């Protein structure tokens, strides 16, 4: 199965992708995590991407295409994967089609802007393995420490309130049009993402049973 996670920043795409990856036994790849790792390691891609990410803007498509090609090669033929963070605009959705990626479902998590702004203030992440947490909705077992690898948790640079607002604007302008792109192909699954993490997973799994 190849799935796409869609929704505004902070809707829970990464959180649900991690749970679904476990449940379905397919790998999940996040362009955001790949880019944040590149920024941390100060690679040429990271140095270029940082300029855009810090402002809440999309990284140019030319940079993303190479990243996508790399991880698609790692997905393994026929095994499928969960794409978290790509496509981000119509050009990237068309690029996936040109690369021969067959999408089984695009899962849209609907959450309003106000709730997103509240959620982002409580988000924490592991800079080493990329695991995501929330101080209230998904706290780590030991405060400030990653359950998976023991690294100290951090706050994302782009979670500052003004950057979150910019990312929401970019989402509405550039990413939202791809909802229609997948709806017109009969691939869209639209889910209310405002319930708890567990309830949201249940809704997604139920909807996916209809696809399989
Ligand atoms: P990326 O990392 O993809 O960021 P995003 O899409 O903005 O999504 P987020 O990671 O912020 O949120 P999420 O929906 O995964 O939510 P999460 O599960 O963490 O991209 C970052 C940047 O990289 C972009 O701005 C861009 O610059 C660049 N980029 C990446 N891909 C690109 C591309 N293809 N093209 C161009 N540029 C690209 O949840 C959020 C918080 O809420 C967490 O703390 C979580 O624990 C909590 N939570 C989750 N679900 C619930 C719930 N149901 N109830 C309560 N809390 C919840």
PDB file of C-alpha atoms and ligand atoms in Angstrom:
ATOM      1  CA  UNK A   1       0.000   0.000   0.000  1.00  0.00           C
ATOM      2  CA  UNK A   2       1.241   3.475  -0.795  1.00  0.00           C
ATOM      3  CA  UNK A   3      -0.395   6.216   1.230  1.00  0.00           C
ATOM      4  CA  UNK A   4      -0.068   9.980   1.303  1.00  0.00           C
ATOM      5  CA  UNK A   5      -0.642  11.983   4.475  1.00  0.00           C
ATOM      6  CA  UNK A   6      -2.312  15.333   3.781  1.00  0.00           C
ATOM      7  CA  UNK A   7      -3.314  18.189   6.053  1.00  0.00           C
ATOM      8  CA  UNK A   8      -2.138  21.462   7.519  1.00  0.00           C
ATOM      9  CA  UNK A   9       1.076  21.740   9.535  1.00  0.00           C
ATOM     10  CA  UNK A  10       0.483  20.135  12.918  1.00  0.00           C
ATOM     11  CA  UNK A  11      -2.632  18.202  11.841  1.00  0.00           C
ATOM     12  CA  UNK A  12      -1.017  14.965  13.055  1.00  0.00           C
ATOM     13  CA  UNK A  13       0.373  13.609   9.783  1.00  0.00           C
ATOM     14  CA  UNK A  14       3.686  12.497  11.294  1.00  0.00           C
ATOM     15  CA  UNK A  15       1.973  11.103  14.393  1.00  0.00           C
ATOM     16  CA  UNK A  16      -0.512   9.029  12.377  1.00  0.00           C
ATOM     17  CA  UNK A  17       2.150   7.997   9.839  1.00  0.00           C
ATOM     18  CA  UNK A  18       4.236   6.506  12.683  1.00  0.00           C
ATOM     19  CA  UNK A  19       1.260   4.522  14.059  1.00  0.00           C
ATOM     20  CA  UNK A  20       0.129   3.342  10.614  1.00  0.00           C
ATOM     21  CA  UNK A  21       3.668   2.318   9.716  1.00  0.00           C
ATOM     22  CA  UNK A  22       3.661  -0.033  12.754  1.00  0.00           C
ATOM     23  CA  UNK A  23       0.149  -1.345  12.105  1.00  0.00           C
ATOM     24  CA  UNK A  24       0.551  -1.895   8.361  1.00  0.00           C
ATOM     25  CA  UNK A  25       4.209  -2.955   8.390  1.00  0.00           C
ATOM     26  CA  UNK A  26       5.244  -0.415   5.762  1.00  0.00           C
ATOM     27  CA  UNK A  27       7.891   2.262   6.116  1.00  0.00           C
ATOM     28  CA  UNK A  28       7.043   5.886   6.534  1.00  0.00           C
ATOM     29  CA  UNK A  29       9.144   8.677   5.052  1.00  0.00           C
ATOM     30  CA  UNK A  30       8.941  12.317   6.038  1.00  0.00           C
ATOM     31  CA  UNK A  31      10.456  14.990   3.808  1.00  0.00           C
ATOM     32  CA  UNK A  32      10.383  17.349   6.802  1.00  0.00           C
ATOM     33  CA  UNK A  33      12.502  14.936   8.876  1.00  0.00           C
ATOM     34  CA  UNK A  34      14.922  14.356   5.987  1.00  0.00           C
ATOM     35  CA  UNK A  35      15.308  18.120   5.553  1.00  0.00           C
ATOM     36  CA  UNK A  36      15.729  18.779   9.302  1.00  0.00           C
ATOM     37  CA  UNK A  37      18.476  16.129   9.415  1.00  0.00           C
ATOM     38  CA  UNK A  38      20.178  17.786   6.428  1.00  0.00           C
ATOM     39  CA  UNK A  39      19.955  21.165   8.191  1.00  0.00           C
ATOM     40  CA  UNK A  40      21.474  19.696  11.374  1.00  0.00           C
ATOM     41  CA  UNK A  41      24.302  18.079   9.410  1.00  0.00           C
ATOM     42  CA  UNK A  42      24.815  21.299   7.427  1.00  0.00           C
ATOM     43  CA  UNK A  43      24.857  19.505   4.085  1.00  0.00           C
ATOM     44  CA  UNK A  44      24.497  21.648   0.918  1.00  0.00           C
ATOM     45  CA  UNK A  45      20.806  20.621   0.714  1.00  0.00           C
ATOM     46  CA  UNK A  46      20.336  21.470   4.405  1.00  0.00           C
ATOM     47  CA  UNK A  47      21.959  24.902   4.088  1.00  0.00           C
ATOM     48  CA  UNK A  48      19.752  25.707   1.096  1.00  0.00           C
ATOM     49  CA  UNK A  49      16.556  24.302   2.692  1.00  0.00           C
ATOM     50  CA  UNK A  50      17.069  26.172   5.987  1.00  0.00           C
ATOM     51  CA  UNK A  51      16.544  29.533   4.264  1.00  0.00           C
ATOM     52  CA  UNK A  52      13.005  28.490   3.331  1.00  0.00           C
ATOM     53  CA  UNK A  53      12.081  26.358   6.352  1.00  0.00           C
ATOM     54  CA  UNK A  54      12.944  29.092   8.874  1.00  0.00           C
ATOM     55  CA  UNK A  55      10.524  31.410   7.079  1.00  0.00           C
ATOM     56  CA  UNK A  56       7.758  28.785   6.896  1.00  0.00           C
ATOM     57  CA  UNK A  57       8.035  28.591   3.103  1.00  0.00           C
ATOM     58  CA  UNK A  58       8.193  25.511   0.885  1.00  0.00           C
ATOM     59  CA  UNK A  59      11.631  24.343  -0.186  1.00  0.00           C
ATOM     60  CA  UNK A  60      11.943  24.596  -4.036  1.00  0.00           C
ATOM     61  CA  UNK A  61      10.650  21.593  -5.985  1.00  0.00           C
ATOM     62  CA  UNK A  62      14.093  20.975  -7.595  1.00  0.00           C
ATOM     63  CA  UNK A  63      15.552  20.223  -4.146  1.00  0.00           C
ATOM     64  CA  UNK A  64      12.626  18.007  -3.169  1.00  0.00           C
ATOM     65  CA  UNK A  65      12.672  15.874  -6.332  1.00  0.00           C
ATOM     66  CA  UNK A  66      16.120  14.425  -5.568  1.00  0.00           C
ATOM     67  CA  UNK A  67      15.098  13.635  -1.992  1.00  0.00           C
ATOM     68  CA  UNK A  68      11.933  11.920  -3.240  1.00  0.00           C
ATOM     69  CA  UNK A  69      13.819   9.843  -5.805  1.00  0.00           C
ATOM     70  CA  UNK A  70      16.256   8.698  -3.095  1.00  0.00           C
ATOM     71  CA  UNK A  71      13.600   7.573  -0.661  1.00  0.00           C
ATOM     72  CA  UNK A  72      11.434   5.934  -3.300  1.00  0.00           C
ATOM     73  CA  UNK A  73      14.454   3.796  -4.190  1.00  0.00           C
ATOM     74  CA  UNK A  74      14.685   2.862  -0.489  1.00  0.00           C
ATOM     75  CA  UNK A  75      10.967   1.972  -0.258  1.00  0.00           C
ATOM     76  CA  UNK A  76      11.616  -1.319  -2.072  1.00  0.00           C
ATOM     77  CA  UNK A  77       9.727  -2.410  -5.163  1.00  0.00           C
ATOM     78  CA  UNK A  78       6.117  -3.361  -4.536  1.00  0.00           C
ATOM     79  CA  UNK A  79       6.263  -2.950  -0.746  1.00  0.00           C
ATOM     80  CA  UNK A  80       4.691   0.487  -0.651  1.00  0.00           C
ATOM     81  CA  UNK A  81       5.246   3.246   1.875  1.00  0.00           C
ATOM     82  CA  UNK A  82       3.655   6.158   3.667  1.00  0.00           C
ATOM     83  CA  UNK A  83       4.600   9.549   2.224  1.00  0.00           C
ATOM     84  CA  UNK A  84       4.481  12.252   4.895  1.00  0.00           C
ATOM     85  CA  UNK A  85       5.208  15.753   3.627  1.00  0.00           C
ATOM     86  CA  UNK A  86       5.094  15.161  -0.096  1.00  0.00           C
ATOM     87  CA  UNK A  87       3.403  16.183  -2.352  1.00  0.00           C
ATOM     88  CA  UNK A  88       3.102  19.773  -1.154  1.00  0.00           C
ATOM     89  CA  UNK A  89       1.750  21.317  -4.355  1.00  0.00           C
ATOM     90  CA  UNK A  90       0.272  20.248  -7.692  1.00  0.00           C
ATOM     91  CA  UNK A  91       3.726  20.175  -9.354  1.00  0.00           C
ATOM     92  CA  UNK A  92       4.950  17.630  -6.771  1.00  0.00           C
ATOM     93  CA  UNK A  93       1.757  15.530  -7.117  1.00  0.00           C
ATOM     94  CA  UNK A  94       2.323  15.408 -10.876  1.00  0.00           C
ATOM     95  CA  UNK A  95       5.988  14.579 -10.317  1.00  0.00           C
ATOM     96  CA  UNK A  96       5.000  11.509  -8.245  1.00  0.00           C
ATOM     97  CA  UNK A  97       2.741  10.370 -11.097  1.00  0.00           C
ATOM     98  CA  UNK A  98       5.576  10.834 -13.605  1.00  0.00           C
ATOM     99  CA  UNK A  99       7.845   8.770 -11.368  1.00  0.00           C
ATOM    100  CA  UNK A 100       5.254   5.966 -11.587  1.00  0.00           C
ATOM    101  CA  UNK A 101       4.170   6.094  -7.933  1.00  0.00           C
ATOM    102  CA  UNK A 102       0.700   4.541  -7.591  1.00  0.00           C
ATOM    103  CA  UNK A 103      -1.217   6.013  -4.670  1.00  0.00           C
ATOM    104  CA  UNK A 104      -3.794   3.802  -2.936  1.00  0.00           C
ATOM    105  CA  UNK A 105      -5.150   6.583  -0.732  1.00  0.00           C
ATOM    106  CA  UNK A 106      -4.466  10.182   0.245  1.00  0.00           C
ATOM    107  CA  UNK A 107      -5.467  10.624   3.888  1.00  0.00           C
ATOM    108  CA  UNK A 108      -6.506  14.188   4.700  1.00  0.00           C
ATOM    109  CA  UNK A 109      -6.527  15.139   8.401  1.00  0.00           C
ATOM    110  CA  UNK A 110      -8.840  18.131   8.887  1.00  0.00           C
ATOM    111  CA  UNK A 111      -7.950  20.476  11.744  1.00  0.00           C
ATOM    112  CA  UNK A 112      -8.796  24.200  11.930  1.00  0.00           C
ATOM    113  CA  UNK A 113      -6.139  26.917  12.085  1.00  0.00           C
ATOM    114  CA  UNK A 114      -6.872  27.936  15.703  1.00  0.00           C
ATOM    115  CA  UNK A 115      -6.420  24.389  17.014  1.00  0.00           C
ATOM    116  CA  UNK A 116      -3.223  24.043  14.958  1.00  0.00           C
ATOM    117  CA  UNK A 117      -1.735  27.157  16.559  1.00  0.00           C
ATOM    118  CA  UNK A 118      -2.567  25.785  20.047  1.00  0.00           C
ATOM    119  CA  UNK A 119      -1.140  22.323  19.265  1.00  0.00           C
ATOM    120  CA  UNK A 120       2.140  23.594  17.894  1.00  0.00           C
ATOM    121  CA  UNK A 121       3.067  25.323  21.153  1.00  0.00           C
ATOM    122  CA  UNK A 122       3.149  21.902  22.880  1.00  0.00           C
ATOM    123  CA  UNK A 123       5.020  19.966  20.212  1.00  0.00           C
ATOM    124  CA  UNK A 124       8.426  18.440  20.994  1.00  0.00           C
ATOM    125  CA  UNK A 125      10.584  16.307  18.714  1.00  0.00           C
ATOM    126  CA  UNK A 126      13.682  14.154  18.872  1.00  0.00           C
ATOM    127  CA  UNK A 127      16.461  15.755  16.805  1.00  0.00           C
ATOM    128  CA  UNK A 128      18.196  12.354  16.525  1.00  0.00           C
ATOM    129  CA  UNK A 129      15.484   9.882  15.404  1.00  0.00           C
ATOM    130  CA  UNK A 130      12.680  12.294  14.509  1.00  0.00           C
ATOM    131  CA  UNK A 131      10.066  10.838  16.913  1.00  0.00           C
ATOM    132  CA  UNK A 132       7.305  13.336  17.716  1.00  0.00           C
ATOM    133  CA  UNK A 133       5.689  14.177  21.064  1.00  0.00           C
ATOM    134  CA  UNK A 134       3.266  16.626  22.631  1.00  0.00           C
ATOM    135  CA  UNK A 135       3.512  17.883  26.205  1.00  0.00           C
ATOM    136  CA  UNK A 136      -0.173  17.021  26.835  1.00  0.00           C
ATOM    137  CA  UNK A 137      -1.487  14.765  24.036  1.00  0.00           C
ATOM    138  CA  UNK A 138       1.586  12.530  23.674  1.00  0.00           C
ATOM    139  CA  UNK A 139       4.096  13.058  26.474  1.00  0.00           C
ATOM    140  CA  UNK A 140       7.327  11.025  26.629  1.00  0.00           C
ATOM    141  CA  UNK A 141       7.710   8.542  29.530  1.00  0.00           C
ATOM    142  CA  UNK A 142      10.482  10.719  31.026  1.00  0.00           C
ATOM    143  CA  UNK A 143       9.963  14.452  30.594  1.00  0.00           C
ATOM    144  CA  UNK A 144      12.209  15.904  27.892  1.00  0.00           C
ATOM    145  CA  UNK A 145      13.726  12.549  26.836  1.00  0.00           C
ATOM    146  CA  UNK A 146      12.967  10.543  23.677  1.00  0.00           C
ATOM    147  CA  UNK A 147      11.330   7.149  24.457  1.00  0.00           C
ATOM    148  CA  UNK A 148      12.898   5.623  21.334  1.00  0.00           C
ATOM    149  CA  UNK A 149      16.568   6.639  21.522  1.00  0.00           C
ATOM    150  CA  UNK A 150      17.101   8.529  24.814  1.00  0.00           C
ATOM    151  CA  UNK A 151      18.090  11.822  23.146  1.00  0.00           C
ATOM    152  CA  UNK A 152      16.981  15.122  24.721  1.00  0.00           C
ATOM    153  CA  UNK A 153      13.834  16.513  23.082  1.00  0.00           C
ATOM    154  CA  UNK A 154      13.781  19.873  21.312  1.00  0.00           C
ATOM    155  CA  UNK A 155      11.337  22.486  20.006  1.00  0.00           C
ATOM    156  CA  UNK A 156      11.270  22.903  16.233  1.00  0.00           C
ATOM    157  CA  UNK A 157      12.620  26.196  14.898  1.00  0.00           C
ATOM    158  CA  UNK A 158       9.569  26.599  12.674  1.00  0.00           C
ATOM    159  CA  UNK A 159       7.076  26.174  15.550  1.00  0.00           C
ATOM    160  CA  UNK A 160       7.364  29.825  16.585  1.00  0.00           C
ATOM    161  CA  UNK A 161       3.817  31.332  16.427  1.00  0.00           C
ATOM    162  CA  UNK A 162       4.603  33.768  13.583  1.00  0.00           C
ATOM    163  CA  UNK A 163       6.209  30.983  11.504  1.00  0.00           C
ATOM    164  CA  UNK A 164       3.246  28.669  12.164  1.00  0.00           C
ATOM    165  CA  UNK A 165       0.917  31.369  10.843  1.00  0.00           C
ATOM    166  CA  UNK A 166       3.065  31.700   7.699  1.00  0.00           C
ATOM    167  CA  UNK A 167       3.081  27.907   7.220  1.00  0.00           C
ATOM    168  CA  UNK A 168      -0.718  27.871   7.472  1.00  0.00           C
ATOM    169  CA  UNK A 169      -0.956  30.584   4.798  1.00  0.00           C
ATOM    170  CA  UNK A 170       1.389  28.589   2.546  1.00  0.00           C
ATOM    171  CA  UNK A 171      -0.667  25.436   3.189  1.00  0.00           C
ATOM    172  CA  UNK A 172      -3.949  27.100   2.190  1.00  0.00           C
ATOM    173  CA  UNK A 173      -2.441  28.699  -0.909  1.00  0.00           C
ATOM    174  CA  UNK A 174      -0.110  25.995  -2.254  1.00  0.00           C
ATOM    175  CA  UNK A 175      -0.977  22.637  -0.697  1.00  0.00           C
ATOM    176  CA  UNK A 176      -4.788  22.693  -0.372  1.00  0.00           C
ATOM    177  CA  UNK A 177      -5.316  22.478  -4.172  1.00  0.00           C
ATOM    178  CA  UNK A 178      -3.948  18.914  -4.119  1.00  0.00           C
ATOM    179  CA  UNK A 179      -7.001  17.814  -2.112  1.00  0.00           C
ATOM    180  CA  UNK A 180      -9.010  18.245  -5.338  1.00  0.00           C
ATOM    181  CA  UNK A 181      -6.251  16.519  -7.318  1.00  0.00           C
ATOM    182  CA  UNK A 182      -6.676  13.285  -5.310  1.00  0.00           C
ATOM    183  CA  UNK A 183     -10.463  13.649  -4.924  1.00  0.00           C
ATOM    184  CA  UNK A 184     -10.782  13.737  -8.724  1.00  0.00           C
ATOM    185  CA  UNK A 185      -8.848  10.442  -8.885  1.00  0.00           C
ATOM    186  CA  UNK A 186     -11.130   8.837  -6.270  1.00  0.00           C
ATOM    187  CA  UNK A 187      -8.223   8.503  -3.806  1.00  0.00           C
ATOM    188  CA  UNK A 188      -9.162  10.991  -1.100  1.00  0.00           C
ATOM    189  CA  UNK A 189     -10.026   9.879   2.446  1.00  0.00           C
ATOM    190  CA  UNK A 190     -11.118  12.860   4.529  1.00  0.00           C
ATOM    191  CA  UNK A 191     -10.897  12.441   8.315  1.00  0.00           C
ATOM    192  CA  UNK A 192     -11.763  14.733  11.223  1.00  0.00           C
ATOM    193  CA  UNK A 193      -8.355  15.158  12.872  1.00  0.00           C
ATOM    194  CA  UNK A 194      -9.594  16.990  15.981  1.00  0.00           C
ATOM    195  CA  UNK A 195     -10.308  13.908  18.122  1.00  0.00           C
ATOM    196  CA  UNK A 196      -7.621  12.202  20.238  1.00  0.00           C
ATOM    197  CA  UNK A 197      -4.641  10.557  18.538  1.00  0.00           C
ATOM    198  CA  UNK A 198      -6.087   7.074  19.205  1.00  0.00           C
ATOM    199  CA  UNK A 199      -9.581   7.945  17.937  1.00  0.00           C
ATOM    200  CA  UNK A 200      -8.090   9.498  14.812  1.00  0.00           C
ATOM    201  CA  UNK A 201      -6.069   6.326  14.147  1.00  0.00           C
ATOM    202  CA  UNK A 202      -9.248   4.240  14.518  1.00  0.00           C
ATOM    203  CA  UNK A 203     -11.051   6.385  11.938  1.00  0.00           C
ATOM    204  CA  UNK A 204      -8.143   6.140   9.488  1.00  0.00           C
ATOM    205  CA  UNK A 205      -7.805   2.360   9.880  1.00  0.00           C
ATOM    206  CA  UNK A 206     -11.559   1.906   9.367  1.00  0.00           C
ATOM    207  CA  UNK A 207     -11.477   4.042   6.222  1.00  0.00           C
ATOM    208  CA  UNK A 208      -8.470   2.103   4.886  1.00  0.00           C
ATOM    209  CA  UNK A 209     -10.343  -1.208   5.286  1.00  0.00           C
ATOM    210  CA  UNK A 210     -12.633   0.008   2.510  1.00  0.00           C
ATOM    211  CA  UNK A 211      -9.604   0.590   0.260  1.00  0.00           C
ATOM    212  CA  UNK A 212      -7.905  -2.793   0.784  1.00  0.00           C
TER     213      UNK A 212
HETATM  214  P1  LIG B   1       7.052  19.049   7.727  1.00  0.00           P
HETATM  215  O1  LIG B   1       7.939  18.513   8.762  1.00  0.00           O
HETATM  216  O2  LIG B   1       6.448  18.142   6.712  1.00  0.00           O
HETATM  217  O3  LIG B   1       5.964  19.930   8.443  1.00  0.00           O
HETATM  218  P2  LIG B   1       4.370  20.057   8.234  1.00  0.00           P
HETATM  219  O4  LIG B   1       3.689  19.468   7.094  1.00  0.00           O
HETATM  220  O5  LIG B   1       4.201  21.528   8.342  1.00  0.00           O
HETATM  221  O6  LIG B   1       3.828  19.148   9.273  1.00  0.00           O
HETATM  222  P3  LIG B   1       4.280  19.050  10.718  1.00  0.00           P
HETATM  223  O7  LIG B   1       5.434  18.117  10.826  1.00  0.00           O
HETATM  224  O8  LIG B   1       4.467  20.426  11.288  1.00  0.00           O
HETATM  225  O9  LIG B   1       2.978  18.492  11.413  1.00  0.00           O
HETATM  226  P4  LIG B   1       2.258  17.067  11.352  1.00  0.00           P
HETATM  227  O10 LIG B   1       0.987  17.189  10.572  1.00  0.00           O
HETATM  228  O11 LIG B   1       3.212  15.985  10.991  1.00  0.00           O
HETATM  229  O12 LIG B   1       1.829  16.980  12.865  1.00  0.00           O
HETATM  230  P5  LIG B   1       2.430  16.119  14.061  1.00  0.00           P
HETATM  231  O13 LIG B   1       2.102  14.687  13.885  1.00  0.00           O
HETATM  232  O14 LIG B   1       3.851  16.504  14.335  1.00  0.00           O
HETATM  233  O15 LIG B   1       7.818  20.182   6.882  1.00  0.00           O
HETATM  234  C1  LIG B   1       8.575  21.201   7.540  1.00  0.00           C
HETATM  235  C2  LIG B   1       9.106  22.151   6.476  1.00  0.00           C
HETATM  236  O16 LIG B   1       9.955  21.434   5.554  1.00  0.00           O
HETATM  237  C3  LIG B   1       8.050  22.815   5.587  1.00  0.00           C
HETATM  238  O17 LIG B   1       7.521  23.989   6.165  1.00  0.00           O
HETATM  239  C4  LIG B   1       8.864  23.099   4.311  1.00  0.00           C
HETATM  240  O18 LIG B   1       9.665  24.232   4.461  1.00  0.00           O
HETATM  241  C5  LIG B   1       9.783  21.880   4.217  1.00  0.00           C
HETATM  242  N1  LIG B   1       9.221  20.786   3.409  1.00  0.00           N
HETATM  243  C6  LIG B   1       8.920  19.513   3.817  1.00  0.00           C
HETATM  244  N2  LIG B   1       8.449  18.773   2.801  1.00  0.00           N
HETATM  245  C7  LIG B   1       8.450  19.584   1.718  1.00  0.00           C
HETATM  246  C8  LIG B   1       8.054  19.409   0.358  1.00  0.00           C
HETATM  247  N3  LIG B   1       7.567  18.235  -0.091  1.00  0.00           N
HETATM  248  N4  LIG B   1       8.169  20.461  -0.475  1.00  0.00           N
HETATM  249  C9  LIG B   1       8.675  21.648  -0.079  1.00  0.00           C
HETATM  250  N5  LIG B   1       9.064  21.883   1.208  1.00  0.00           N
HETATM  251  C10 LIG B   1       8.953  20.870   2.089  1.00  0.00           C
HETATM  252  O19 LIG B   1       1.501  16.702  15.237  1.00  0.00           O
HETATM  253  C11 LIG B   1       1.659  18.025  15.695  1.00  0.00           C
HETATM  254  C12 LIG B   1       1.604  18.032  17.238  1.00  0.00           C
HETATM  255  O20 LIG B   1       0.275  17.718  17.655  1.00  0.00           O
HETATM  256  C13 LIG B   1       2.512  16.974  17.878  1.00  0.00           C
HETATM  257  O21 LIG B   1       3.043  17.506  19.065  1.00  0.00           O
HETATM  258  C14 LIG B   1       1.567  15.788  18.161  1.00  0.00           C
HETATM  259  O22 LIG B   1       1.989  15.026  19.269  1.00  0.00           O
HETATM  260  C15 LIG B   1       0.252  16.502  18.424  1.00  0.00           C
HETATM  261  N6  LIG B   1      -0.915  15.758  17.946  1.00  0.00           N
HETATM  262  C16 LIG B   1      -1.004  14.956  16.846  1.00  0.00           C
HETATM  263  N7  LIG B   1      -2.254  14.465  16.723  1.00  0.00           N
HETATM  264  C17 LIG B   1      -2.969  14.991  17.758  1.00  0.00           C
HETATM  265  C18 LIG B   1      -4.330  14.877  18.184  1.00  0.00           C
HETATM  266  N8  LIG B   1      -5.211  14.113  17.501  1.00  0.00           N
HETATM  267  N9  LIG B   1      -4.711  15.558  19.281  1.00  0.00           N
HETATM  268  C19 LIG B   1      -3.829  16.339  19.965  1.00  0.00           C
HETATM  269  N10 LIG B   1      -2.532  16.493  19.632  1.00  0.00           N
HETATM  270  C20 LIG B   1      -2.118  15.828  18.537  1.00  0.00           C
END
